[in-house]
Coordinates of C-alpha atoms in Angstrom, one line a residue:
M1 CA 7.3 25.8 4.2
V2 CA 4.2 23.8 3.6
E3 CA 1.5 26.4 3.5
G4 CA 3.5 29.5 3.0
G5 CA 5.0 31.2 0.0
I6 CA 6.4 29.5 -3.1
H7 CA 9.9 28.0 -2.8
K8 CA 11.3 26.7 -6.1
A9 CA 13.7 23.9 -5.5
D10 CA 17.1 24.7 -6.9
K11 CA 18.7 21.4 -6.1
S12 CA 17.8 17.8 -5.4
E13 CA 15.4 17.3 -2.6
F14 CA 17.0 14.0 -1.9
V15 CA 20.3 15.7 -0.9
E16 CA 18.3 18.1 1.2
C17 CA 16.6 15.2 3.0
L18 CA 20.0 13.7 3.8
R19 CA 21.1 17.0 5.3
L20 CA 17.9 17.2 7.4
S21 CA 18.6 13.7 8.8
W22 CA 21.3 15.4 10.8
T23 CA 19.8 18.9 11.4
K24 CA 16.1 18.0 11.8
P25 CA 15.7 14.2 12.3
Y26 CA 12.2 14.7 13.7
I27 CA 10.8 15.3 10.2
L28 CA 12.3 12.1 8.8
R29 CA 11.1 10.2 11.9
L30 CA 7.5 11.3 11.1
A31 CA 8.0 10.5 7.4
F32 CA 9.4 7.0 7.8
S33 CA 7.1 6.0 10.6
A34 CA 4.1 6.9 8.5
G35 CA 5.8 5.4 5.4
I36 CA 5.7 1.9 7.0
G37 CA 2.1 1.9 5.8
G38 CA 3.6 2.1 2.3
F39 CA 5.9 -0.7 3.2
L40 CA 2.9 -2.9 4.1
F41 CA 1.2 -1.8 0.9
G42 CA 4.3 -3.0 -1.0
Y43 CA 4.8 -6.2 0.9
D44 CA 1.2 -7.3 0.3
T45 CA 1.6 -6.5 -3.4
G46 CA 4.7 -8.5 -3.7
V47 CA 4.1 -11.5 -1.4
I48 CA 0.9 -12.7 -3.1
S49 CA 2.7 -13.2 -6.4
G50 CA 5.0 -15.9 -4.9
A51 CA 2.5 -17.3 -2.4
L52 CA 0.0 -17.9 -5.2
L53 CA 2.4 -20.4 -6.8
Y54 CA 2.3 -22.6 -3.7
I55 CA -1.4 -22.0 -3.0
R56 CA -2.0 -23.4 -6.5
D57 CA 0.1 -26.5 -5.6
E58 CA -1.7 -27.1 -2.3
F59 CA -5.3 -26.6 -3.5
P60 CA -6.1 -28.3 -6.9
S61 CA -9.3 -26.2 -7.1
V62 CA -7.0 -23.1 -7.3
Q63 CA -4.7 -24.7 -9.8
K64 CA -7.5 -25.4 -12.2
S65 CA -9.4 -22.2 -11.8
T66 CA -8.0 -19.0 -13.3
T67 CA -10.9 -17.1 -11.8
L68 CA -10.2 -18.4 -8.3
Q69 CA -6.5 -17.4 -8.6
E70 CA -7.5 -13.9 -9.7
T71 CA -10.0 -13.7 -6.9
I72 CA -7.4 -14.6 -4.2
V73 CA -5.2 -11.8 -5.6
S74 CA -7.8 -9.2 -6.3
M75 CA -10.0 -9.5 -3.1
A76 CA -7.3 -7.5 -1.3
I77 CA -7.9 -4.8 -3.9
A78 CA -11.7 -5.0 -3.3
G79 CA -11.0 -4.5 0.4
A80 CA -8.7 -1.6 -0.5
I81 CA -11.5 0.1 -2.5
I82 CA -13.7 0.0 0.6
G83 CA -10.7 1.2 2.8
A84 CA -9.8 4.0 0.4
A85 CA -13.5 5.1 0.1
L86 CA -13.9 5.2 3.9
G87 CA -10.4 6.6 4.3
G88 CA -11.3 10.1 3.3
W89 CA -14.1 10.3 5.9
I90 CA -11.9 8.6 8.6
N91 CA -9.1 11.0 7.9
D92 CA -11.3 14.1 8.1
S93 CA -13.2 12.9 11.2
F94 CA -10.5 11.2 13.3
G95 CA -7.2 12.4 11.9
R96 CA -4.3 11.0 10.0
K97 CA -2.7 9.2 12.9
K98 CA -5.8 7.3 14.0
S99 CA -6.4 6.4 10.4
I100 CA -3.0 4.7 10.1
L101 CA -3.5 2.9 13.4
I102 CA -6.8 1.5 12.2
S103 CA -5.1 0.3 9.0
D104 CA -2.5 -1.5 11.1
L105 CA -5.1 -3.4 13.0
N106 CA -6.6 -4.6 9.7
F107 CA -3.1 -5.7 8.5
M108 CA -2.5 -7.7 11.6
L109 CA -5.8 -9.5 11.7
G110 CA -5.8 -10.2 7.9
A111 CA -2.2 -11.6 8.0
I112 CA -3.1 -14.0 10.9
V113 CA -6.3 -15.2 9.2
M114 CA -4.4 -15.9 6.0
A115 CA -1.6 -17.8 7.8
V116 CA -4.0 -20.2 9.4
A117 CA -6.5 -20.5 6.5
P118 CA -7.6 -24.2 5.9
F119 CA -9.5 -23.4 2.7
P120 CA -9.1 -20.9 -0.2
S121 CA -12.3 -19.1 0.9
I122 CA -10.6 -18.2 4.3
I123 CA -7.6 -16.9 2.4
I124 CA -9.9 -14.6 0.5
V125 CA -11.4 -13.4 3.8
G126 CA -7.9 -12.6 5.1
R127 CA -7.1 -10.8 1.8
V128 CA -10.2 -8.6 2.2
L129 CA -9.1 -7.6 5.7
V130 CA -5.5 -6.8 4.6
G131 CA -7.0 -4.9 1.7
L132 CA -9.0 -2.6 4.1
G133 CA -5.7 -1.7 5.7
V134 CA -4.0 -1.2 2.4
G135 CA -6.8 1.1 1.2
I136 CA -6.7 3.4 4.2
A137 CA -2.8 3.4 4.3
S138 CA -2.5 4.1 0.6
M139 CA -4.1 7.5 0.9
T140 CA -3.3 8.4 4.5
A141 CA 0.5 7.8 4.6
P142 CA 1.4 10.3 1.7
L143 CA -1.2 12.8 3.1
Y144 CA 0.3 12.6 6.6
I145 CA 3.8 13.0 5.3
S146 CA 2.9 15.9 2.9
E147 CA 1.2 17.8 5.7
A148 CA 4.3 17.5 8.0
S149 CA 6.8 18.4 5.3
P150 CA 8.5 21.7 4.3
T151 CA 7.7 22.7 0.7
K152 CA 11.3 22.4 -0.3
I153 CA 11.5 18.7 0.4
R154 CA 7.9 17.8 0.3
G155 CA 8.1 15.8 -2.9
A156 CA 11.1 13.8 -1.8
L157 CA 9.6 13.0 1.6
V158 CA 6.3 11.8 0.0
A159 CA 8.5 9.8 -2.4
T160 CA 9.9 8.0 0.6
N161 CA 6.5 6.4 0.9
G162 CA 7.0 5.2 -2.6
L163 CA 10.5 3.9 -1.8
L164 CA 9.1 2.0 1.1
I165 CA 6.4 0.5 -1.1
T166 CA 9.0 -0.8 -3.5
G167 CA 11.2 -1.8 -0.6
G168 CA 8.3 -3.8 0.8
Q169 CA 7.8 -5.5 -2.6
F170 CA 11.5 -6.4 -2.8
L171 CA 11.5 -7.8 0.7
A172 CA 8.4 -9.8 -0.1
Y173 CA 10.2 -11.5 -3.0
L174 CA 13.2 -12.2 -0.7
I175 CA 11.0 -13.7 2.0
N176 CA 9.1 -15.7 -0.6
L177 CA 12.4 -17.1 -1.8
A178 CA 13.6 -17.8 1.8
F179 CA 10.4 -19.9 2.6
T180 CA 10.3 -22.0 -0.6
R181 CA 11.6 -25.0 1.3
A182 CA 9.9 -24.3 4.6
H183 CA 6.9 -26.4 5.8
G184 CA 3.8 -24.4 5.3
T185 CA 5.5 -22.2 2.6
W186 CA 2.8 -19.8 1.7
R187 CA 1.4 -19.5 5.2
W188 CA 4.7 -18.0 6.4
M189 CA 4.9 -15.7 3.4
L190 CA 1.5 -14.2 4.2
G191 CA 1.7 -14.3 8.0
V192 CA 4.9 -12.3 8.2
A193 CA 3.0 -9.2 7.2
A194 CA 1.7 -8.9 10.7
L195 CA 5.2 -7.9 12.1
P196 CA 5.7 -4.5 10.3
A197 CA 2.1 -3.6 11.1
I198 CA 2.9 -4.2 14.8
V199 CA 6.0 -2.1 14.5
Q200 CA 4.2 0.8 12.9
F201 CA 1.4 0.6 15.4
L202 CA 3.8 1.0 18.3
L203 CA 5.8 3.8 16.5
L204 CA 2.7 5.9 15.6
W205 CA 1.3 5.6 19.0
F206 CA 4.0 7.9 20.3
L207 CA 4.0 10.3 17.3
P208 CA 1.8 13.4 16.9
E209 CA -1.2 14.1 14.7
S210 CA -0.9 16.1 11.5
P211 CA -0.5 19.8 12.5
R212 CA -2.7 20.8 9.5
W213 CA -5.5 18.6 10.7
L214 CA -5.2 19.8 14.3
Y215 CA -5.3 23.4 13.2
R216 CA -8.3 22.7 11.1
K217 CA -10.0 21.3 14.1
G218 CA -9.3 24.3 16.2
R219 CA -6.5 22.7 18.3
K220 CA -4.1 25.5 17.6
E221 CA -1.8 25.0 20.5
E222 CA -1.2 21.4 19.7
A223 CA -0.5 22.3 16.1
R224 CA 1.9 25.0 17.1
E225 CA 3.9 22.7 19.3
I226 CA 4.4 20.2 16.4
L227 CA 5.2 23.0 13.9
Q228 CA 7.9 24.3 16.3
K229 CA 9.6 20.9 16.1
I230 CA 9.7 21.1 12.3
Y231 CA 10.4 24.8 11.5
G232 CA 12.2 27.8 13.0
A233 CA 10.4 30.4 15.0
E234 CA 9.9 32.8 12.1
E235 CA 8.7 30.0 9.8
V236 CA 6.2 28.8 12.4
K237 CA 4.5 32.2 12.4
Q238 CA 4.3 32.2 8.6
E239 CA 2.8 28.7 8.7
E240 CA 0.2 29.7 11.2
E241 CA -0.8 32.8 9.2
A242 CA -1.2 30.6 6.1
L243 CA -3.3 28.1 7.9
A244 CA -5.5 30.8 9.5
A245 CA -6.1 32.2 6.0
S246 CA -7.0 28.8 4.7
I247 CA -9.5 28.2 7.5
A248 CA -11.0 31.7 6.9
D249 CA -11.5 30.9 3.2
E250 CA -13.2 27.6 4.2
I251 CA -15.6 29.4 6.5
A252 CA -16.4 31.9 3.9
E253 CA -17.1 29.2 1.3
E254 CA -18.9 26.6 3.5
G255 CA -20.2 28.5 6.5
S256 CA -18.2 26.3 9.0
V257 CA -15.2 24.2 9.1
G258 CA -15.8 20.8 7.6
A259 CA -19.6 21.3 7.5
G260 CA -21.8 18.7 5.9
N261 CA -21.9 14.9 5.6
L262 CA -19.8 12.7 3.3
F263 CA -22.1 13.3 0.3
T264 CA -22.3 17.0 0.9
R265 CA -18.5 17.2 1.0
V266 CA -18.2 15.2 -2.2
K267 CA -20.7 17.4 -4.0
S268 CA -18.9 20.5 -2.6
A269 CA -15.6 19.3 -4.0
W270 CA -16.9 18.6 -7.5
S271 CA -18.8 21.9 -7.5
N272 CA -15.7 24.0 -7.0
P273 CA -14.1 24.6 -10.4
A274 CA -10.5 24.6 -9.1
V275 CA -11.0 21.5 -7.0
R276 CA -12.8 19.8 -10.0
K277 CA -9.7 20.5 -12.2
G278 CA -7.5 19.0 -9.5
L279 CA -9.8 15.9 -9.1
I280 CA -9.8 15.3 -12.9
A281 CA -6.0 15.5 -12.9
G282 CA -5.5 13.5 -9.7
I283 CA -8.0 10.8 -10.4
G284 CA -6.8 10.6 -14.0
C285 CA -3.2 10.0 -12.8
Q286 CA -4.3 7.3 -10.4
V287 CA -6.4 5.5 -13.1
A288 CA -3.5 5.8 -15.6
Q289 CA -1.1 4.4 -13.0
Q290 CA -3.0 1.1 -13.0
F291 CA -4.1 0.8 -16.6
V292 CA -0.5 0.9 -17.8
G293 CA -0.4 -2.6 -16.3
I294 CA 2.0 -2.3 -13.4
N295 CA 0.1 -4.5 -11.0
T296 CA -0.1 -7.3 -13.5
V297 CA 3.7 -7.3 -13.1
M298 CA 3.8 -6.9 -9.3
Y299 CA 0.9 -9.3 -8.5
Y300 CA 1.8 -11.9 -11.2
S301 CA 5.5 -11.3 -11.7
P302 CA 6.6 -15.0 -11.1
T303 CA 3.7 -16.1 -13.3
I304 CA 4.9 -13.8 -16.0
V305 CA 8.4 -15.2 -15.7
Q306 CA 6.8 -18.6 -16.1
L307 CA 4.9 -17.4 -19.1
A308 CA 8.3 -16.4 -20.5
G309 CA 9.4 -20.0 -20.4
Y310 CA 10.8 -20.6 -16.8
A311 CA 8.9 -23.5 -15.3
S312 CA 10.4 -23.7 -11.8
N313 CA 8.6 -21.9 -9.0
S314 CA 11.9 -21.0 -7.2
T315 CA 13.5 -19.9 -10.4
A316 CA 10.5 -17.7 -11.3
M317 CA 10.6 -16.0 -7.8
A318 CA 14.4 -15.6 -8.0
L319 CA 14.1 -13.8 -11.4
S320 CA 11.2 -11.7 -10.0
L321 CA 13.7 -10.2 -7.6
I322 CA 15.2 -8.4 -10.5
T323 CA 11.9 -6.6 -11.3
S324 CA 11.3 -5.6 -7.6
G325 CA 14.9 -4.4 -7.2
L326 CA 14.6 -2.3 -10.3
N327 CA 11.4 -0.9 -8.9
A328 CA 13.2 0.3 -5.8
V329 CA 16.0 1.8 -7.8
G330 CA 13.5 3.7 -9.9
T331 CA 11.9 5.1 -6.8
I332 CA 15.2 6.4 -5.6
I333 CA 15.6 8.1 -9.0
S334 CA 12.2 9.8 -8.4
M335 CA 13.3 11.1 -5.0
C336 CA 16.4 12.6 -6.6
F337 CA 14.7 14.4 -9.5
V338 CA 11.0 14.9 -8.7
D339 CA 11.5 18.5 -7.6
K340 CA 14.5 19.3 -9.8
Y341 CA 12.7 18.5 -13.1
G342 CA 9.0 18.5 -11.9
R343 CA 6.2 16.1 -11.5
R344 CA 4.7 16.5 -15.0
K345 CA 7.9 16.0 -16.9
L346 CA 8.7 12.8 -15.0
L347 CA 5.3 11.5 -15.8
L348 CA 5.7 12.1 -19.5
I349 CA 9.2 10.7 -19.7
S350 CA 8.0 7.6 -17.7
M351 CA 5.1 7.1 -20.1
V352 CA 7.3 7.1 -23.2
G353 CA 9.5 4.4 -21.7
I354 CA 6.4 2.4 -20.6
I355 CA 4.9 2.5 -24.1
V356 CA 8.1 1.4 -25.8
C357 CA 8.6 -1.5 -23.3
L358 CA 5.1 -2.8 -23.5
Y359 CA 5.1 -3.0 -27.3
S360 CA 8.5 -4.7 -27.0
L361 CA 7.0 -7.3 -24.6
Y362 CA 4.2 -7.8 -27.1
A363 CA 6.7 -8.6 -29.8
A364 CA 8.8 -10.9 -27.6
F365 CA 5.9 -13.0 -26.4
E366 CA 4.4 -13.1 -29.9
V367 CA 7.7 -14.5 -31.3
A368 CA 7.9 -17.0 -28.4
A369 CA 4.3 -18.2 -29.0
N370 CA 5.0 -18.8 -32.7
R371 CA 8.1 -20.8 -31.8
A372 CA 6.5 -22.9 -29.1
P373 CA 7.4 -26.6 -29.3
G374 CA 4.7 -29.0 -30.7
V375 CA 2.9 -31.8 -29.0
N376 CA 4.2 -35.3 -29.9
Q377 CA 1.4 -37.8 -30.0
V378 CA 3.7 -40.8 -29.5
D379 CA 5.4 -39.1 -26.5
T380 CA 2.0 -38.3 -25.0
I381 CA 0.7 -41.8 -25.4
H382 CA 3.9 -43.0 -23.8
F383 CA 2.6 -41.7 -20.4
G384 CA -0.6 -43.8 -20.8
N385 CA -4.3 -42.9 -21.4
N386 CA -4.9 -42.1 -17.8
T387 CA -2.5 -39.2 -17.8
M388 CA -3.3 -37.8 -21.3
C389 CA -5.1 -34.4 -21.4
P390 CA -8.8 -35.2 -22.1
T391 CA -9.1 -32.4 -24.5
Y392 CA -6.1 -33.5 -26.5
L393 CA -7.3 -37.1 -26.5
N394 CA -10.6 -36.0 -28.2
A395 CA -9.2 -33.3 -30.5
P396 CA -10.1 -33.7 -34.2
N397 CA -6.5 -32.8 -35.4
P398 CA -4.0 -33.3 -32.5
S399 CA -1.0 -33.4 -34.9
K400 CA -1.2 -29.6 -35.2
W401 CA -1.2 -28.9 -31.5
S402 CA 1.7 -27.0 -29.9
C403 CA 2.5 -26.3 -26.3
V404 CA 0.5 -23.1 -26.6
T405 CA -2.6 -25.0 -27.8
C406 CA -2.2 -27.6 -25.0
L407 CA -2.2 -24.9 -22.3
S408 CA -4.9 -22.7 -23.8
A409 CA -7.3 -25.4 -24.9
S410 CA -8.4 -26.4 -21.4
P411 CA -7.6 -25.5 -17.8
D412 CA -7.1 -29.3 -17.3
C413 CA -3.9 -29.6 -19.5
G414 CA -0.2 -29.2 -18.7
F415 CA 2.8 -29.6 -21.0
C416 CA 5.7 -32.1 -20.3
A417 CA 8.7 -30.9 -22.2
N418 CA 11.0 -33.1 -24.2
Q419 CA 13.5 -35.0 -22.1
G420 CA 16.5 -34.1 -24.2
N421 CA 15.6 -30.6 -25.5
T422 CA 12.7 -28.6 -24.1
L423 CA 12.3 -26.8 -27.5
Q424 CA 11.5 -30.2 -29.2
P425 CA 7.9 -31.6 -29.2
G426 CA 6.7 -32.9 -25.8
A427 CA 3.6 -34.4 -24.2
C428 CA 0.2 -32.8 -23.4
L429 CA -1.0 -34.4 -20.2
A430 CA -3.8 -33.9 -17.7
L431 CA -3.2 -31.2 -15.1
D432 CA -3.0 -33.2 -11.9
S433 CA -0.4 -34.4 -9.4
N434 CA 0.0 -37.8 -11.1
S435 CA 1.0 -36.3 -14.4
K436 CA 3.3 -33.8 -12.8
K437 CA 5.0 -36.7 -10.9
A438 CA 5.3 -38.8 -14.0
C439 CA 6.8 -35.9 -15.9
G440 CA 9.3 -35.1 -13.1
G441 CA 10.1 -38.8 -12.8
E442 CA 11.7 -38.7 -16.2
R443 CA 13.6 -35.5 -15.3
R444 CA 11.5 -33.4 -17.6
Q445 CA 10.2 -29.8 -17.1
W446 CA 6.5 -29.5 -16.2
Y447 CA 4.8 -26.4 -17.7
T448 CA 1.4 -25.0 -16.7
Q449 CA 1.6 -21.3 -17.3
G450 CA 3.9 -20.8 -20.2
C451 CA 5.9 -22.8 -22.8
P452 CA 9.6 -23.5 -23.2
S453 CA 11.3 -20.6 -25.0
N454 CA 14.9 -19.6 -26.1
I455 CA 14.0 -15.9 -25.9
G456 CA 12.6 -15.8 -22.4
W457 CA 15.7 -13.8 -21.4
L458 CA 14.7 -11.1 -23.9
A459 CA 11.2 -10.8 -22.3
L460 CA 12.9 -10.4 -18.9
I461 CA 15.0 -7.5 -20.2
F462 CA 11.9 -5.8 -21.6
L463 CA 10.1 -6.5 -18.3
G464 CA 13.0 -4.9 -16.3
S465 CA 13.1 -1.9 -18.7
Y466 CA 9.4 -1.5 -18.2
I467 CA 9.8 -1.4 -14.4
I468 CA 12.7 1.1 -14.5
S469 CA 10.6 3.3 -16.8
Y470 CA 7.5 3.1 -14.6
A471 CA 9.0 3.6 -11.1
P472 CA 10.5 7.1 -11.3
G473 CA 7.4 8.7 -12.9
M474 CA 4.1 6.7 -12.9
G475 CA 5.1 4.8 -9.8
T476 CA 5.5 7.7 -7.3
V477 CA 4.3 10.9 -8.9
P478 CA 0.5 10.2 -9.0
W479 CA 0.6 9.9 -5.2
I480 CA 2.7 13.1 -4.9
V481 CA 0.4 15.0 -7.1
N482 CA -2.7 13.8 -5.1
S483 CA -1.1 14.8 -1.8
E484 CA -0.5 18.3 -3.1
I485 CA -3.2 19.3 -5.6
Y486 CA -6.2 19.7 -3.3
P487 CA -7.0 22.6 -0.9
L488 CA -6.8 21.7 2.8
R489 CA -10.5 21.6 3.4
H490 CA -11.0 19.1 0.6
R491 CA -7.7 17.2 0.9
G492 CA -9.0 14.2 2.9
I493 CA -12.2 13.6 0.8
C494 CA -10.5 14.3 -2.5
G495 CA -7.5 12.0 -1.6
G496 CA -10.0 9.3 -0.7
M497 CA -11.8 9.6 -4.1
A498 CA -8.5 9.5 -6.0
A499 CA -7.3 6.5 -4.0
T500 CA -10.7 4.7 -4.5
A501 CA -10.3 5.3 -8.3
N502 CA -6.8 3.8 -8.1
W503 CA -8.0 0.7 -6.3
I504 CA -11.0 0.2 -8.6
S505 CA -8.7 0.4 -11.6
N506 CA -6.3 -2.0 -9.8
L507 CA -9.2 -4.4 -9.2
I508 CA -10.2 -4.4 -12.9
V509 CA -6.7 -5.0 -14.1
S510 CA -5.7 -7.7 -11.6
Q511 CA -9.0 -9.5 -11.8
S512 CA -8.8 -9.7 -15.6
F513 CA -5.1 -10.3 -16.3
L514 CA -5.0 -14.1 -16.2
S515 CA -8.3 -14.4 -18.0
L516 CA -7.1 -12.0 -20.6
T517 CA -3.9 -13.9 -21.2
Q518 CA -5.9 -17.1 -21.5
A519 CA -8.4 -15.4 -23.9
V520 CA -6.1 -13.5 -26.2
G521 CA -2.6 -14.7 -25.3
S522 CA 0.3 -13.0 -23.3
S523 CA 1.5 -11.0 -26.3
W524 CA -1.8 -9.4 -27.1
T525 CA -2.4 -8.6 -23.4
F526 CA 0.7 -6.5 -23.4
F527 CA -0.3 -4.9 -26.7
I528 CA -3.6 -3.8 -25.1
F529 CA -1.8 -2.3 -22.1
A530 CA 0.6 -0.4 -24.5
S531 CA -2.3 1.0 -26.5
V532 CA -4.1 2.2 -23.3
S533 CA -0.8 3.8 -22.2
I534 CA -0.8 6.0 -25.3
I535 CA -4.2 7.4 -24.2
A536 CA -2.8 8.0 -20.7
F537 CA 0.2 9.9 -22.2
V538 CA -2.2 12.2 -24.1
F539 CA -4.3 12.8 -20.9
I540 CA -1.2 13.8 -18.9
I541 CA -0.1 16.3 -21.6
F542 CA -3.5 18.0 -21.6
F543 CA -4.8 17.8 -18.1
V544 CA -2.1 17.4 -15.5
P545 CA -0.5 20.6 -14.2
E546 CA 2.9 21.1 -12.6
T547 CA 3.0 21.4 -8.8
K548 CA 6.8 21.5 -8.4
G549 CA 7.9 24.0 -5.8
V550 CA 4.4 25.4 -5.2
A551 CA 3.1 25.8 -1.7
L552 CA 0.0 23.8 -1.0
E553 CA -2.3 26.7 -0.3
E554 CA -1.1 28.4 -3.5
I555 CA -2.2 25.5 -5.7
E556 CA -5.9 26.3 -5.5
D557 CA -5.3 29.9 -6.7
K558 CA -3.2 28.6 -9.6
L559 CA -5.9 26.1 -10.6
N560 CA -8.5 28.9 -10.6
K561 CA -6.3 30.8 -13.1
Q562 CA -5.3 27.7 -15.1
G563 CA -7.1 26.9 -18.3
W564 CA -8.8 23.5 -18.5
V565 CA -6.3 22.3 -21.1
V566 CA -2.8 22.5 -19.5
C567 CA -0.8 22.4 -22.6
C568 CA -2.8 25.0 -24.4
A569 CA -4.2 27.4 -21.8
G570 CA -3.4 29.3 -18.7
R571 CA 0.1 30.3 -20.0
S572 CA -0.2 34.1 -20.0
S573 CA 2.5 34.5 -17.4
D574 CA 4.7 32.5 -15.0
T575 CA 2.4 33.3 -12.1
T576 CA -0.5 31.4 -13.6
K577 CA 1.4 28.2 -14.0
V578 CA 0.9 25.4 -11.5

């Protein structure tokens, strides 16, 4: 049950979901239809990483401006912040179903605008529109699924949204790879996102509203009809009794159901001690999810592969398939174990793996930077003064330059590797089409993001290990926790606040990643993320409670009894644990 008594999962929810696909397919139909929003979320995350490589090639202004590259990526996140901020109000006012339909319209319009964009500025407009859809979908899809799921399989069904996110990312990399030789490469990559939005719009049009939202709005008969499709007759009665008790509590606390404007509801949520504890835990998880650096990998995965020493666009995207595939595998692991071992335990195990992998990436990139090939002055002059990097030409001591110096000294420099051995000294040339053509004409590799390396494979192993550590815990559990931890009357507005915090954190990370790598180097960027991850690990230990097997309406009571510090308080008996 969703709102009824506690049911502790005694076996994998994933197995139970497979059984329900035969016995109660209606539940899975609701979950997967809503989860297409997660698929779109994932596709947008993955597709820009590959499209950016070709947008750079088509627009010289983008190639030479790290800030413009970051803006093209992060403006979708800026739109998502607005979408998530409005999403709580839209959900509470118009319902979960209409919220998802609105997000689909934004996806469709944004994808079309990007596909036909003649200038980088128009791409940015399309990214903002897509971001609005992402922001609304990111908090609505798990909420809709959670409110239409029995307690016993709630975690696994919400995790299907995470699976579809990672599936969308994986498909994005495949589509990126498929269109590498097509005319209008990046336009196809970005425009295809309109298709799943159309599919979800049509599917959702024929599916019902969330029974919890309907009951809250006094539409009890409609809610009962939907509940009867999900539960047996006896369970429906228990669900209705629990919902009625929840609404009665809300009336007692607020005077009327959903009373007050947006600001009043936000104030009311933060004024309630139990809800405040839930918000600190939920928002903290969402912020931590971003500041461990995941979307530097998902938005810039091919770029990171190039930083590891693989120059070719198609090779970088092909290798990026590994990371997105591992992300999907990790999400399936989460579905299998999220209710067997609990949300909190998965978060902590995930964080340990993340910290180890990020420090390992720091070490790998640091060693690669120290072994970067030098710049050969004779080889550089060989290409002629017109193709030489201006900064190198005027440098006081060019003999000490390496590939790393060449790429970091100026945004106008590229490195042309040695013809016989990429690890031997090469040429530092101007970053333009003539230099790239001259370098390729001698069958050399042209590097603009990273330098040739013989340990790039090691960085890829650590990158894959980071993903497989992240996905089962930090990848899916923060969304599950936020779909469970708030009382019904505050669920929409609190979910919106948490999603907004997630997207603001996402914006900070994605807008600063390339600039950070340029300022301190790739290795120290990963070192910073690893150090922040330690702080996140400590936060989870102290402030994130367990919600495994606890009915949604029981969680508020548990938070009222729970001490502020989870690991040290509120442990007097099993009944006080969340």
